[in-house]
Coordinates of C-alpha atoms in Angstrom, one line a residue:
M95 CA -35.3 136.9 94.3
L96 CA -34.6 133.3 93.3
D97 CA -33.5 130.8 95.8
H98 CA -32.7 128.1 93.3
L99 CA -33.6 126.8 89.9
T100 CA -33.7 123.3 88.6
L101 CA -33.0 122.6 84.9
K102 CA -34.2 119.3 83.4
V103 CA -31.5 117.8 81.1
H104 CA -31.5 114.9 78.7
D105 CA -28.0 113.5 79.5
I106 CA -27.2 114.2 83.2
N107 CA -23.5 113.1 82.9
R108 CA -22.9 115.4 79.8
S109 CA -24.6 118.3 81.6
I110 CA -22.6 117.7 84.8
D111 CA -19.4 117.9 82.8
F112 CA -20.6 121.0 80.8
Y113 CA -21.8 123.0 83.8
T114 CA -18.8 122.0 86.0
K115 CA -16.5 123.5 83.4
A116 CA -18.6 126.4 82.2
L117 CA -19.5 127.7 85.6
R118 CA -16.0 127.4 87.2
P119 CA -14.9 130.9 86.0
L120 CA -18.0 132.3 87.8
G121 CA -17.0 130.7 91.1
Y122 CA -19.6 127.9 91.0
V123 CA -18.9 124.4 92.3
V124 CA -21.0 121.3 92.9
K125 CA -22.4 121.6 96.4
A126 CA -25.5 119.5 96.7
H127 CA -25.5 115.8 95.8
H128 CA -29.1 114.5 95.5
E129 CA -28.1 111.8 93.0
P130 CA -28.7 111.9 90.1
T131 CA -29.6 115.6 90.7
L132 CA -26.7 117.9 91.5
G133 CA -26.8 121.4 92.9
F134 CA -24.3 124.2 92.0
G135 CA -23.6 127.3 94.0
V136 CA -20.9 129.9 94.6
D137 CA -18.0 128.5 96.6
D138 CA -18.8 130.6 99.7
G139 CA -18.4 128.0 102.5
T140 CA -22.2 127.4 102.8
E141 CA -24.2 124.4 101.7
H142 CA -26.6 126.6 99.7
S143 CA -27.0 125.7 96.0
D144 CA -29.0 128.0 93.7
F145 CA -28.8 126.0 90.5
Y146 CA -29.7 122.4 90.1
I147 CA -29.6 120.0 87.1
S148 CA -31.8 116.9 87.1
P149 CA -32.6 114.2 84.5
A150 CA -35.6 115.1 82.3
D151 CA -36.7 111.4 82.2
R152 CA -39.9 111.1 84.1
D153 CA -41.8 108.0 85.2
D154 CA -45.2 109.8 84.7
G155 CA -44.8 110.2 81.0
A156 CA -44.8 114.0 81.1
A157 CA -42.6 115.9 78.7
P158 CA -39.5 117.6 79.9
S159 CA -39.5 121.4 80.4
P160 CA -38.9 123.6 77.3
V161 CA -35.8 125.5 76.6
T162 CA -34.9 127.8 79.5
H163 CA -32.9 131.0 79.9
I164 CA -30.7 131.4 82.9
A165 CA -28.5 134.4 83.7
F166 CA -25.6 134.0 86.1
L167 CA -24.1 137.0 87.8
A168 CA -20.4 137.4 86.9
P169 CA -18.0 139.3 89.1
S170 CA -16.2 141.0 86.2
R171 CA -16.2 141.4 82.4
Q172 CA -13.2 139.1 82.3
A173 CA -15.3 136.4 84.0
V174 CA -17.9 136.9 81.3
H175 CA -15.2 136.2 78.7
D176 CA -13.9 133.2 80.7
F177 CA -17.3 131.7 81.1
H178 CA -18.0 132.1 77.3
D179 CA -14.6 130.4 76.5
A180 CA -15.1 127.6 79.0
A181 CA -18.6 126.9 77.9
L182 CA -17.7 126.7 74.3
A183 CA -14.7 124.4 75.1
A184 CA -17.1 122.2 77.2
G185 CA -19.3 121.7 74.1
G186 CA -21.7 124.7 74.3
R187 CA -22.7 126.6 71.2
D188 CA -22.2 130.4 70.9
N189 CA -25.5 132.4 71.3
G190 CA -23.9 135.8 71.7
A191 CA -20.3 136.7 72.2
P192 CA -19.2 138.7 75.2
G193 CA -20.0 142.4 74.9
P194 CA -22.4 145.2 75.9
R195 CA -26.1 144.8 75.4
D196 CA -28.7 147.4 74.6
Y197 CA -30.9 146.3 77.6
H198 CA -29.7 149.3 79.6
P199 CA -26.3 151.1 80.2
G200 CA -23.7 149.0 81.9
Y201 CA -25.2 145.6 80.9
Y202 CA -22.3 143.3 79.6
S203 CA -22.9 139.7 79.0
A204 CA -22.3 136.5 76.9
F205 CA -24.7 133.8 75.8
V206 CA -24.2 130.1 75.1
L207 CA -26.6 127.2 74.4
D208 CA -25.9 124.2 76.6
P209 CA -26.0 120.6 75.3
D210 CA -29.8 120.6 75.5
G211 CA -30.3 124.0 73.8
N212 CA -31.0 126.0 77.0
N213 CA -29.9 129.7 76.7
V214 CA -27.3 130.4 79.4
E215 CA -26.0 133.8 80.1
A216 CA -23.2 135.3 82.3
V217 CA -23.7 139.0 83.0
V218 CA -22.0 141.9 84.7
D219 CA -24.7 144.6 85.3
W220 CA -23.0 147.7 86.6
A221 CA -26.3 149.6 86.5
H222 CA -27.6 147.3 89.3
T223 CA -24.6 146.4 91.4
R224 CA -25.2 145.0 94.8

């Protein structure tokens, strides 16, 4: 189980705008403020964030991390569609329209590429409900 994930981005302000809009349909809000890093999490009344974005610029000269795939759990198929629409409207690029996937029965998701080319997915996985 993941506790949190930090994604390095090239333009922190552009990414804050993108993820704030794209994740809203999934119930995510900005929760942790470690400027310039921000943490997002489900609006559940706790302080816990499980997804962070942070500038890729580094003082040690190391290269930023490569493209990443992130899958966010969606509460419904409609939320998958809403995520896809919101992410495209926020400047994302389509990487797989909402629909069933062949991974296993019940897997329904959508994919977008964020402003840095990271592959972001929203998924309802009825085969593995909690």
